[in-house]
XYZ file of C-alpha atoms in Angstrom:
754
model
C -9.533 -57.419 -7.469
C -9.336 -54.134 -8.243
C -7.359 -53.109 -10.399
C -4.562 -51.000 -9.030
C -2.610 -48.072 -10.942
C -0.516 -46.172 -10.152
C -0.146 -42.529 -10.531
C 2.760 -41.941 -12.918
C 1.249 -45.119 -15.117
C -2.418 -42.280 -14.828
C -0.539 -39.709 -15.406
C 1.695 -40.676 -18.476
C -1.741 -41.474 -20.611
C -3.586 -38.966 -19.074
C -0.660 -36.331 -20.381
C -1.036 -38.521 -23.894
C -4.267 -38.879 -24.593
C -4.882 -35.106 -24.000
C -2.027 -33.871 -26.297
C -2.729 -36.210 -28.767
C -6.852 -35.312 -28.148
C -6.330 -30.986 -28.161
C -3.554 -31.154 -30.848
C -6.225 -33.026 -33.607
C -9.197 -30.605 -32.038
C -6.993 -28.128 -32.567
C -5.387 -29.448 -36.173
C -9.409 -29.503 -36.973
C -10.774 -25.963 -35.510
C -6.937 -24.755 -36.716
C -7.733 -26.041 -40.735
C -11.624 -24.602 -40.645
C -10.702 -21.459 -39.448
C -7.301 -20.567 -42.066
C -10.174 -22.298 -44.625
C -12.593 -19.341 -44.254
C -10.414 -17.291 -42.980
C -8.028 -16.893 -46.072
C -11.602 -17.294 -48.857
C -12.954 -14.358 -47.033
C -9.838 -13.056 -47.783
C -9.641 -13.891 -50.965
C -13.945 -13.252 -51.335
C -12.522 -9.253 -50.399
C -9.713 -8.970 -52.612
C -12.147 -10.168 -55.438
C -14.715 -7.508 -54.636
C -11.936 -5.110 -55.070
C -10.228 -6.986 -58.239
C -14.542 -6.784 -59.687
C -14.910 -2.415 -59.187
C -11.189 -1.986 -60.595
C -11.746 -3.463 -63.201
C -15.701 -1.909 -63.492
C -14.178 0.855 -63.111
C -12.140 -0.033 -65.553
C -13.888 -0.921 -68.610
C -16.715 1.452 -67.248
C -14.267 4.648 -68.456
C -13.529 2.852 -71.463
C -16.750 2.631 -72.258
C -17.953 5.843 -71.069
C -15.953 7.777 -73.663
C -17.201 5.355 -76.237
C -20.541 6.763 -75.436
C -18.901 11.057 -75.010
C -17.296 9.836 -79.151
C -21.067 8.393 -80.154
C -23.031 11.905 -78.612
C -20.428 14.831 -79.720
C -20.886 13.077 -83.897
C -24.616 12.894 -83.559
C -24.835 16.883 -82.523
C -22.258 17.920 -84.859
C -24.215 19.930 -87.437
C -22.862 18.650 -90.867
C -24.697 15.301 -89.679
C -27.900 16.686 -88.817
C -27.202 19.007 -91.735
C -26.614 15.527 -94.316
C -29.462 13.771 -93.044
C -31.810 15.870 -93.885
C -30.768 16.239 -97.275
C -33.728 14.777 -99.446
C -31.713 12.297 -101.084
C -27.929 12.509 -99.316
C -24.740 11.467 -101.294
C -23.468 8.181 -99.913
C -20.384 7.818 -98.989
C -20.554 11.936 -99.330
C -16.653 12.897 -99.286
C -16.734 15.955 -97.225
C -18.552 13.550 -94.602
C -16.990 11.033 -94.466
C -13.111 12.650 -94.592
C -15.518 14.619 -90.871
C -15.865 11.486 -89.537
C -11.914 10.449 -90.393
C -10.633 13.100 -88.503
C -13.417 12.639 -85.498
C -11.289 9.547 -84.888
C -7.826 11.010 -84.637
C -6.929 8.275 -82.153
C -7.705 5.325 -84.836
C -9.708 3.668 -81.350
C -12.728 2.154 -83.831
C -12.937 0.050 -85.983
C -15.477 2.142 -88.146
C -17.902 4.891 -87.321
C -20.728 5.817 -89.844
C -24.306 7.028 -90.255
C -27.347 5.767 -90.782
C -30.204 6.532 -92.119
C -34.204 5.821 -90.228
C -34.251 2.532 -92.269
C -31.228 0.797 -91.190
C -28.808 1.986 -94.089
C -25.340 2.745 -93.760
C -25.099 5.968 -95.865
C -21.306 7.101 -95.177
C -18.271 5.179 -93.104
C -14.743 5.264 -92.411
C -14.804 1.627 -93.087
C -16.315 1.404 -96.944
C -17.870 -2.548 -97.073
C -20.167 -1.054 -94.373
C -21.608 1.451 -96.843
C -25.055 0.666 -98.768
C -25.547 -1.764 -95.871
C -28.894 -2.413 -93.625
C -28.062 -3.305 -90.512
C -31.708 -2.255 -88.853
C -31.997 -6.131 -88.014
C -29.464 -4.771 -84.887
C -29.664 -3.861 -81.477
C -27.646 -0.955 -81.303
C -30.056 0.170 -84.242
C -33.324 -0.346 -82.812
C -32.283 1.837 -79.328
C -31.054 4.499 -81.187
C -33.828 5.753 -83.756
C -36.128 4.912 -80.813
C -34.428 7.409 -78.724
C -31.617 6.011 -76.590
C -28.005 5.971 -76.381
C -27.549 2.380 -76.773
C -24.903 -0.027 -76.384
C -23.586 -3.464 -77.449
C -21.410 -6.085 -79.027
C -21.339 -8.630 -81.712
C -19.237 -9.453 -84.353
C -19.526 -8.052 -87.193
C -21.449 -9.510 -90.266
C -20.082 -7.156 -92.955
C -16.275 -7.315 -91.471
C -16.774 -10.812 -89.336
C -14.597 -9.021 -87.136
C -16.323 -8.905 -82.940
C -15.769 -4.638 -81.387
C -18.236 -2.967 -78.730
C -20.639 -0.696 -80.973
C -22.252 2.784 -79.705
C -24.788 4.221 -81.299
C -26.780 7.524 -80.508
C -29.300 9.408 -82.181
C -29.310 12.190 -84.772
C -32.340 15.016 -83.968
C -33.407 18.042 -86.398
C -34.054 20.716 -84.163
C -37.943 19.816 -84.892
C -36.130 17.388 -82.409
C -37.020 14.686 -85.015
C -34.879 11.541 -85.052
C -33.860 11.647 -89.051
C -30.524 8.900 -88.484
C -28.060 7.464 -86.383
C -24.294 7.615 -85.156
C -22.370 4.350 -84.796
C -18.948 4.347 -83.767
C -17.449 0.506 -83.974
C -14.881 0.645 -80.829
C -11.791 -2.153 -80.506
C -11.976 -5.612 -79.270
C -8.203 -4.979 -78.295
C -8.762 -1.563 -76.131
C -10.769 -3.613 -73.643
C -8.516 -6.254 -74.003
C -6.115 -4.546 -73.406
C -8.613 -3.481 -69.893
C -9.041 -6.250 -69.476
C -5.730 -7.395 -67.654
C -5.977 -7.504 -63.443
C -2.300 -8.219 -62.469
C -3.625 -9.133 -58.906
C -5.306 -11.916 -59.952
C -3.363 -15.770 -59.639
C -2.356 -18.070 -62.253
C -5.664 -19.643 -61.603
C -7.701 -16.384 -61.760
C -9.532 -15.611 -64.804
C -11.651 -11.762 -65.478
C -14.323 -12.084 -67.622
C -16.667 -10.058 -69.252
C -20.503 -10.975 -69.901
C -22.973 -9.413 -72.411
C -27.176 -9.169 -70.562
C -27.472 -13.150 -71.905
C -24.790 -14.555 -70.158
C -22.320 -15.163 -72.624
C -18.317 -14.563 -72.853
C -17.637 -11.366 -74.983
C -13.589 -11.309 -73.205
C -11.759 -13.565 -71.300
C -8.352 -13.025 -69.855
C -8.288 -16.847 -70.532
C -8.643 -16.908 -74.440
C -10.427 -20.607 -74.867
C -13.946 -18.440 -73.476
C -15.026 -16.755 -76.101
C -18.055 -16.543 -76.778
C -18.980 -19.168 -74.382
C -22.035 -18.883 -71.827
C -22.139 -18.900 -68.531
C -24.376 -21.262 -68.135
C -26.724 -23.254 -70.923
C -29.294 -20.660 -72.748
C -33.212 -21.239 -72.738
C -33.804 -21.703 -76.451
C -35.727 -18.219 -77.073
C -32.506 -16.732 -75.910
C -31.005 -18.546 -78.558
C -33.213 -17.998 -81.442
C -32.782 -14.076 -80.288
C -28.528 -14.263 -80.732
C -29.782 -15.516 -84.059
C -32.488 -13.796 -85.497
C -29.719 -10.445 -84.674
C -26.729 -12.212 -86.009
C -24.880 -11.632 -83.080
C -21.891 -13.604 -83.038
C -21.269 -14.888 -86.551
C -23.187 -18.382 -85.609
C -20.485 -19.907 -83.544
C -22.183 -22.683 -81.290
C -21.752 -21.270 -78.029
C -21.439 -23.575 -75.517
C -22.608 -23.843 -72.123
C -19.885 -23.799 -68.615
C -20.678 -24.947 -65.665
C -21.423 -20.970 -64.198
C -25.347 -21.461 -64.309
C -25.993 -19.853 -60.074
C -23.707 -16.685 -61.739
C -25.664 -17.056 -65.150
C -28.923 -16.894 -62.884
C -27.136 -13.528 -60.538
C -27.025 -11.721 -63.482
C -30.291 -11.645 -64.568
C -31.418 -9.320 -61.290
C -28.193 -7.620 -60.546
C -27.822 -4.940 -58.882
C -25.142 -3.926 -56.337
C -21.744 -6.142 -56.938
C -22.158 -9.619 -55.311
C -19.375 -12.538 -53.994
C -20.007 -16.364 -53.472
C -18.514 -19.271 -53.191
C -19.932 -21.783 -56.751
C -19.430 -25.776 -56.333
C -17.459 -26.810 -59.871
C -19.087 -29.912 -60.571
C -17.561 -30.539 -63.652
C -13.884 -30.417 -61.563
C -14.875 -31.246 -58.815
C -14.085 -27.842 -57.269
C -14.876 -24.373 -54.885
C -14.641 -21.674 -57.112
C -14.947 -17.352 -55.959
C -17.000 -15.957 -57.708
C -16.986 -11.856 -57.418
C -19.229 -10.200 -60.286
C -20.431 -6.346 -60.941
C -22.632 -4.542 -63.723
C -21.035 -1.848 -65.925
C -22.728 0.895 -65.322
C -25.510 2.439 -68.111
C -24.625 -0.847 -69.616
C -25.559 -4.550 -70.786
C -22.498 -5.894 -70.266
C -20.927 -7.512 -66.478
C -17.553 -8.167 -65.366
C -17.164 -11.509 -63.492
C -13.805 -12.369 -61.530
C -12.828 -15.861 -60.480
C -10.821 -17.602 -58.362
C -10.044 -21.041 -57.774
C -10.168 -21.444 -53.894
C -8.283 -24.664 -53.746
C -5.076 -22.709 -54.675
C -5.133 -20.615 -51.625
C -6.105 -22.662 -49.256
C -3.743 -26.144 -50.680
C -0.407 -24.192 -48.487
C -2.601 -23.475 -44.797
C -3.967 -27.414 -45.139
C 0.074 -28.336 -45.605
C 0.832 -26.138 -42.360
C -1.713 -27.828 -40.569
C -1.207 -31.012 -42.121
C 2.656 -29.880 -40.110
C 1.218 -29.277 -37.265
C -0.733 -32.464 -35.831
C 2.530 -34.285 -36.920
C 4.363 -31.999 -34.050
C 1.493 -31.893 -31.853
C 1.797 -35.917 -31.860
C 5.655 -36.574 -32.086
C 5.584 -33.435 -28.896
C 3.040 -35.543 -27.451
C 4.816 -38.657 -26.734
C 8.024 -36.639 -25.598
C 6.126 -35.328 -22.691
C 5.244 -38.251 -22.325
C 8.779 -39.342 -21.310
C 9.843 -35.822 -19.850
C 6.442 -36.846 -17.558
C 7.607 -39.955 -16.314
C 10.905 -39.110 -15.160
C 9.582 -35.911 -13.206
C 6.840 -38.804 -11.756
C 9.706 -40.246 -10.596
C 11.545 -37.758 -8.251
C 7.761 -36.507 -6.857
C 5.805 -39.942 -5.929
C 8.442 -40.916 -3.405
C 7.703 -37.497 -1.044
C 4.720 -38.232 -1.216
C 4.392 -40.692 1.682
C 6.191 -37.954 3.673
C 3.836 -35.580 2.988
C 0.915 -37.965 3.864
C 2.028 -38.282 7.658
C 2.941 -34.894 7.731
C -0.500 -33.950 7.450
C -2.259 -36.207 9.026
C -0.771 -35.271 11.734
C -1.509 -31.783 11.430
C -5.258 -33.025 10.493
C -5.124 -34.999 13.759
C -3.975 -31.896 15.502
C -7.417 -29.478 14.665
C -9.599 -32.440 15.305
C -11.156 -32.454 11.120
C -13.386 -35.504 9.935
C -10.875 -37.053 6.674
C -13.344 -37.812 3.794
C -11.112 -40.295 1.660
C -11.533 -40.651 -2.111
C -11.298 -43.872 -3.635
C -8.722 -44.446 -6.241
C -6.924 -47.290 -5.176
C -3.399 -45.558 -5.546
C -1.604 -43.157 -3.876
C -3.851 -40.773 -3.916
C -6.318 -41.872 -1.206
C -4.139 -42.296 1.105
C -2.918 -38.062 0.663
C -6.959 -37.181 0.103
C -7.776 -38.220 3.410
C -5.250 -34.983 4.653
C -6.014 -32.504 2.133
C -9.871 -33.298 2.440
C -9.549 -32.772 6.134
C -6.947 -29.290 5.465
C -9.931 -27.691 2.990
C -13.130 -28.175 4.892
C -11.251 -26.181 7.311
C -10.660 -23.234 5.289
C -13.736 -23.479 1.690
C -15.694 -21.776 4.076
C -13.247 -18.875 4.427
C -12.483 -18.815 1.270
C -15.188 -19.538 -1.208
C -16.433 -16.276 -1.331
C -13.457 -14.596 -1.950
C -12.369 -16.979 -4.647
C -15.740 -16.960 -6.436
C -15.261 -13.211 -6.889
C -11.131 -13.469 -7.620
C -11.940 -15.841 -10.987
C -15.152 -13.186 -11.615
C -12.748 -10.349 -11.486
C -10.166 -13.008 -13.727
C -12.800 -13.245 -16.579
C -14.258 -9.146 -16.507
C -10.294 -8.283 -17.208
C -9.668 -10.531 -19.411
C -12.890 -10.077 -21.233
C -11.759 -6.023 -21.072
C -8.372 -7.040 -22.162
C -8.767 -8.974 -25.404
C -11.422 -6.602 -26.326
C -9.205 -3.355 -25.902
C -6.116 -5.211 -27.264
C -8.217 -6.073 -30.550
C -9.398 -2.337 -30.887
C -8.295 -0.201 -34.349
C -8.714 3.010 -32.275
C -5.354 4.488 -30.400
C -6.349 3.162 -25.986
C -4.604 4.436 -23.245
C -5.432 4.481 -19.253
C -3.731 7.221 -16.947
C -3.475 7.495 -13.419
C -5.038 10.940 -11.947
C -2.329 12.501 -12.910
C -1.864 12.302 -16.726
C 1.008 9.682 -15.523
C -0.026 6.724 -18.239
C -0.514 2.934 -17.032
C -1.376 1.316 -19.805
C -1.082 1.318 -24.009
C -2.766 -1.055 -26.235
C -0.998 -1.757 -29.381
C -2.484 0.558 -31.643
C -1.292 3.019 -29.612
C 1.944 1.860 -30.650
C 0.917 1.909 -34.283
C -0.810 5.385 -34.140
C 2.580 7.419 -32.234
C 5.282 5.475 -32.582
C 6.474 4.810 -29.493
C 6.575 1.660 -27.589
C 4.981 0.771 -25.262
C 7.331 0.589 -22.005
C 8.572 4.569 -23.952
C 4.618 5.185 -23.007
C 4.281 3.757 -19.979
C 5.103 6.077 -16.556
C 5.420 8.908 -19.057
C 2.940 11.421 -20.110
C 0.499 11.902 -23.461
C 2.514 15.115 -23.680
C 5.273 12.914 -25.390
C 3.218 13.459 -28.462
C 1.344 16.472 -27.851
C 1.963 19.636 -26.807
C 1.061 21.147 -30.349
C -1.846 22.672 -29.509
C -2.481 26.032 -27.514
C -2.065 26.443 -23.769
C -5.504 27.414 -23.138
C -7.069 24.217 -25.257
C -5.257 22.024 -22.429
C -6.514 24.546 -19.794
C -9.606 23.820 -20.404
C -9.596 20.224 -21.036
C -8.415 19.532 -17.637
C -10.533 21.493 -15.905
C -13.036 19.354 -18.173
C -12.033 16.267 -16.804
C -10.427 16.930 -13.589
C -13.123 19.703 -12.043
C -15.976 19.052 -12.982
C -15.268 15.251 -14.482
C -16.808 14.998 -17.237
C -16.089 13.661 -20.932
C -13.904 15.776 -23.069
C -13.916 15.692 -26.963
C -12.148 17.267 -29.588
C -9.696 17.329 -32.687
C -6.355 17.939 -31.413
C -3.012 17.964 -33.340
C -0.404 15.660 -32.760
C 4.142 14.298 -33.270
C 4.124 10.953 -34.721
C 8.103 9.621 -33.195
C 9.112 10.245 -36.042
C 8.117 14.060 -36.270
C 5.370 13.355 -38.343
C 2.439 15.823 -37.509
C -1.132 14.019 -37.457
C -4.964 15.037 -36.591
C -6.913 12.797 -33.945
C -10.690 12.493 -32.918
C -9.771 12.315 -29.151
C -12.051 11.151 -26.353
C -11.016 11.108 -22.895
C -13.605 10.018 -19.681
C -12.856 10.499 -15.781
C -12.767 7.138 -13.838
C -15.225 7.043 -11.447
C -15.202 5.423 -8.031
C -19.301 4.785 -6.065
C -18.091 8.193 -4.732
C -17.850 9.862 -7.939
C -14.357 10.667 -7.546
C -12.252 10.448 -10.325
C -9.014 7.856 -10.439
C -7.497 8.463 -13.368
C -9.256 8.605 -16.955
C -9.367 6.430 -20.168
C -8.094 8.257 -23.423
C -9.346 6.891 -26.798
C -7.947 8.847 -30.026
C -8.390 8.189 -33.791
C -5.903 9.142 -36.648
C -8.083 11.203 -39.433
C -4.808 12.667 -40.657
C -6.187 11.280 -43.997
C -10.060 12.084 -43.653
C -8.917 16.405 -42.998
C -6.216 16.085 -46.087
C -9.568 14.679 -48.356
C -11.736 17.387 -46.798
C -9.646 20.222 -47.176
C -8.594 18.915 -51.223
C -12.106 18.860 -51.685
C -12.540 22.777 -50.008
C -9.785 23.580 -51.686
C -10.537 23.291 -55.264
C -15.048 24.261 -55.023
C -13.126 27.275 -53.633
C -10.647 27.704 -57.154
C -13.396 27.007 -59.207
C -15.934 29.096 -58.195
C -13.292 31.673 -57.891
C -12.826 30.647 -61.909
C -16.899 30.872 -62.456
C -17.129 34.403 -61.436
C -15.045 36.132 -64.508
C -17.627 34.793 -67.102
C -20.887 35.242 -65.050
C -19.822 38.128 -65.345
C -19.128 38.577 -69.021
C -22.817 36.861 -69.736
C -24.268 39.149 -67.157
C -22.656 41.987 -68.943
C -23.346 41.087 -72.171
C -27.250 39.799 -71.031
C -27.368 43.814 -70.206
C -26.549 45.671 -73.345
C -28.080 42.780 -75.339
C -31.373 43.501 -72.983
C -30.948 47.362 -73.663
C -30.728 47.319 -77.420
C -27.875 48.707 -77.339
C -26.172 46.608 -80.791
C -29.780 47.041 -81.880
C -33.109 45.997 -82.082
C -34.102 42.948 -80.658
C -37.935 40.834 -80.894
C -39.966 39.521 -78.493
C -38.640 36.014 -78.476
C -35.328 37.436 -78.412
C -36.014 38.874 -75.017
C -37.624 35.800 -74.013
C -34.420 34.166 -74.624
C -32.093 36.559 -72.573
C -34.539 36.576 -70.100
C -34.344 32.880 -69.689
C -30.121 33.295 -69.819
C -30.510 36.023 -67.016
C -32.173 34.259 -65.256
C -30.114 31.174 -65.563
C -27.242 33.226 -64.634
C -28.437 35.001 -62.074
C -28.756 31.388 -60.069
C -25.772 30.281 -61.662
C -24.586 33.473 -59.232
C -26.203 33.341 -56.547
C -24.772 29.300 -56.803
C -20.983 30.753 -56.830
C -21.405 32.772 -54.185
C -22.585 30.044 -51.793
C -20.125 28.487 -52.834
C -17.197 30.757 -51.972
C -19.001 31.439 -49.054
C -18.752 28.048 -48.197
C -15.365 27.898 -48.528
C -14.587 30.467 -46.694
C -16.311 28.811 -43.396
C -14.335 25.374 -44.217
C -10.776 26.972 -44.662
C -12.098 29.177 -41.049
C -10.784 32.656 -43.853
C -14.385 33.851 -42.274
C -13.730 37.368 -42.190
C -16.800 40.033 -40.605
C -16.572 43.492 -40.370
C -19.294 44.755 -38.016
C -20.444 48.680 -37.057
C -24.084 49.630 -34.993
C -26.956 48.556 -37.349
C -30.862 47.950 -36.503
C -32.065 45.188 -37.620
C -35.231 46.315 -38.478
C -33.713 48.114 -41.243
C -31.839 44.691 -42.462
C -35.044 43.180 -42.177
C -37.357 45.942 -44.150
C -34.438 45.528 -47.225
C -34.250 42.084 -47.347
C -37.976 42.257 -47.915
C -38.796 44.937 -49.990
C -36.050 42.647 -52.618
C -38.590 39.581 -51.773
C -41.582 41.498 -51.947
C -42.419 40.884 -55.615
C -42.259 37.259 -55.066
C -44.221 37.463 -52.219
C -46.766 39.277 -54.109
C -46.409 36.986 -56.998
C -48.149 34.000 -54.552
C -50.279 36.317 -52.864
C -48.131 35.225 -49.233
C -48.904 38.066 -46.066
C -45.635 39.161 -44.701
C -45.996 40.224 -41.301
C -43.352 42.814 -38.945
C -43.707 42.346 -35.475
C -40.370 45.101 -33.892
C -40.613 46.112 -30.677
C -39.283 49.814 -29.974
C -36.413 49.489 -27.708
C -34.536 47.122 -29.642
C -32.376 49.791 -30.410
C -28.736 48.945 -33.141
C -26.475 46.399 -32.391
C -22.884 45.743 -33.602
C -22.623 43.659 -36.830
C -22.190 42.729 -40.214
C -24.859 44.483 -41.916
C -24.096 42.282 -45.130
C -23.396 38.778 -43.020
C -26.595 39.620 -41.504
C -27.817 40.745 -44.194
C -27.381 37.173 -45.644
C -28.659 35.102 -42.768
C -32.026 37.417 -42.810
C -31.924 36.682 -46.916
C -32.168 33.210 -46.366
C -34.474 32.844 -43.794
C -36.668 34.765 -45.745
C -36.641 33.088 -49.243
C -37.013 29.911 -47.540
C -39.752 30.866 -45.789
C -41.356 32.772 -49.099
C -40.110 29.426 -51.167
C -41.912 27.166 -49.212
C -44.826 28.499 -48.082
C -48.368 27.935 -50.762
C -50.160 30.333 -51.931
C -52.014 32.610 -49.420
C -49.977 31.670 -46.509
C -48.229 34.281 -44.283
C -44.620 34.485 -43.468
C -44.020 36.716 -39.694
C -40.552 38.649 -39.177
C -40.247 38.821 -35.000
C -37.392 41.223 -33.697
C -37.098 42.081 -30.165
C -35.015 42.409 -26.864
C -35.355 38.868 -24.641
C -32.482 39.032 -21.068
C -30.617 41.063 -23.048
C -29.884 39.614 -25.897
C -31.227 40.652 -29.285
C -33.984 37.490 -30.674
C -34.758 37.478 -34.442
C -37.826 34.923 -35.137
C -38.863 33.921 -38.509
C -42.441 31.893 -38.295
C -44.280 30.407 -41.863
C -47.862 28.733 -42.593
C -45.319 26.215 -45.596
C -45.042 22.332 -45.644
C -42.695 22.204 -42.769
C -39.669 19.331 -41.982
C -40.328 16.110 -41.615
C -39.488 14.366 -38.090
C -36.654 12.180 -39.708
C -35.155 14.959 -41.458
C -34.587 17.429 -38.980
C -31.301 16.690 -37.514
C -30.028 17.451 -41.380
C -30.908 20.413 -41.928
C -27.706 22.613 -41.127
C -26.017 19.906 -42.994
C -24.994 20.694 -46.078
C -25.936 20.184 -49.468
C -29.320 18.954 -47.201
C -32.795 19.256 -48.336
C -36.001 17.557 -47.556
C -37.678 15.553 -49.568
C -40.621 16.929 -49.079
C -38.856 20.883 -50.147
C -37.271 18.907 -53.157
C -40.397 17.867 -54.118
C -42.582 21.674 -54.006
C -38.842 23.459 -55.120
C -36.874 21.947 -57.533
C -34.321 24.440 -57.769
C -32.239 25.275 -54.563
C -28.435 24.040 -53.603
C -28.916 23.368 -50.045
C -25.940 26.014 -48.744
C -28.742 28.540 -47.166
C -29.057 26.511 -43.489
C -25.912 25.762 -43.787
C -23.757 29.499 -43.988
C -26.612 30.700 -41.533
C -25.655 28.544 -38.977
C -21.976 29.230 -39.969
C -22.715 32.409 -39.672
C -23.884 32.648 -36.246
C -22.215 30.503 -35.226
C -19.605 33.759 -35.570
C -20.846 35.813 -33.961
C -21.981 33.576 -31.016
C -24.760 33.426 -31.599
C -27.737 30.311 -31.426
C -29.657 29.203 -33.965
C -32.665 26.821 -33.468
C -36.193 25.912 -34.992
C -38.690 24.197 -34.350
C -41.044 22.573 -36.925
C -44.360 20.376 -37.795
C -44.678 19.073 -41.609
C -47.314 20.285 -43.056
C -47.949 22.827 -40.349
C -45.000 25.338 -40.719
C -41.939 26.175 -39.451
C -40.066 28.788 -36.724
C -36.573 29.475 -37.392
C -35.187 31.948 -34.058
C -32.270 33.337 -34.138
C -29.994 34.854 -30.172
C -27.622 37.623 -30.849
C -25.869 38.692 -27.495
C -25.252 42.304 -26.821
C -24.122 44.747 -27.380
C -22.831 42.677 -30.309
C -19.502 41.136 -31.660
C -16.174 42.906 -32.118
C -14.759 42.535 -35.342
C -12.359 39.375 -35.918
C -11.001 36.834 -38.730
C -12.043 33.180 -38.473
C -9.231 31.113 -37.390
C -10.023 28.102 -37.086
C -6.754 25.638 -34.286
C -5.266 23.649 -36.250
C -7.313 19.653 -35.621
């Protein structure tokens, strides 16, 4: 006999089982997702702490490296070490060393001869001791500034050693200077506030031995087991005063340190304590030390696990409650089913449908006969429509998910600019809620640009049906002004008609403020450099002219070198000031009628000696019908000087440079061609950017600041001209400038606020 189960029983069992299974699955999924998300967050946080600690300790070390270097360059030290029999603990030199450490940051500052013997020291116990076996002595006596950490064999105190060679004027190393930094300066620096109670900050040397740690019980332990040769090397150097170095469980971290370049974050399983630790580490630049940050993974995931457990219990209880509610509802539903069956049967008989019976042994078996007949009648008519609806719904959900998750401010408007949709980022950026934005227009936070700007924008997107991109100034709901990078694109039908617009904005206020700060700094620094450079040039000319007395050939040679270096510095300062004027929009031009050929000839006259020295032929091709053009002669001179000096500088000996000036279709066209090194194809897109120099140019001519072509393009853009080039590496380049005739009108370049 076939078992018959009522609909009520089936539905209750189905709801309870489904809810319970779904709850278990959701709890498992939530546990894994939460664990992964929390782990990623803590790893990123660990990386941030590593970077902060690295920068702090790097600053302390850099100061000490500079301290040792500065002392090694002082004349009393050099003179003392050149003596044939220098007096130990010379009072004058001792006072000099003592005064140099005015802040008392160092345990000792001392001077050693070439054999490693300490001659003068602020710690008298060091005098007469030979430390030639120390790494800091070996490194410095070979000519390198060296950093090391060890327990002092004389003082018995741990410290950081910074050594630097002392060189005689001939370049010979006559001894070294050593500064032993107090341990507590690094101890104070190695105290990150952002670690948990289980977290630890460790400073290790190149062998993986802990030399500083937040938890002091880890001092002078190794991250992993040390090889015999390393232990032997540590013993020979008397690095840690005979301390028995115990190995910890960080073997994987120790292996990573050996080849560490960039900072790293990863998970290490602690077999000793059966737990995962999150590890971040980085090398302290220019030192043999590494910063290691550890966090206990379980410390952060326990709370999430408890929350998930609570959620599982809640789902279980909810499933039981749902079963009770469903039972009560089904009592109200089952009774009308038979009446519904009778009604549907009458309808089916009326249209002559053939019923399809589904054998379920319950009330649905009766109803299915009626529903099957009805479904057969509408299936063909609505099948295609249903498929399309599902496809559209799926596409819409994907679109909505992508837009809502975007960090950029996104809105959709109708053809008149009324807002139909705004994502979460739009609320965060403007300060207005969606309800305030929907039905309104973007002028709610806009209207900060000139009228002409908005006219151009609407013409582009509405009439030309083209995308529009610009940097704009807007105002948040709280009145705060901010700057955005804006993209607007029309939404077009299949026939090309615009139905609305989508606008995307990104807040670039912080980026713009940073750019302005950098530009202001360059401008101020460049202005401040002008006065001392002028003084240097004046004194060099006065000395060269022998106004203060005769000079010999060697002195004249040095003065010439100073003059060349000063001229190069003046050129750099002028370039930086030009860049500053361009970036701040204060580039001012004073156009006047001028012959381009006269300006070009003047520039070539200046560069003629350089061209003759390298045996480069310079060809001129000037059209006779050019006449004058309204340009700022000084600006145009800068343009031609940059192009011609580049052409000569990057053309090998016996090459050629050609300058052409002619009129084409109502425009003045200037062409500068060379047979030089050319520009690599993969770098041509960057040629007009600030401070950029092609790789082959750097190799051939190390001197240069990468500002010439950026300034040139900015000037040409300022006068409404164009500049472009064609170049083949190894064959040469051709730069082409076009200027509108009759020329420019006097103006000052003032950029719109963006």
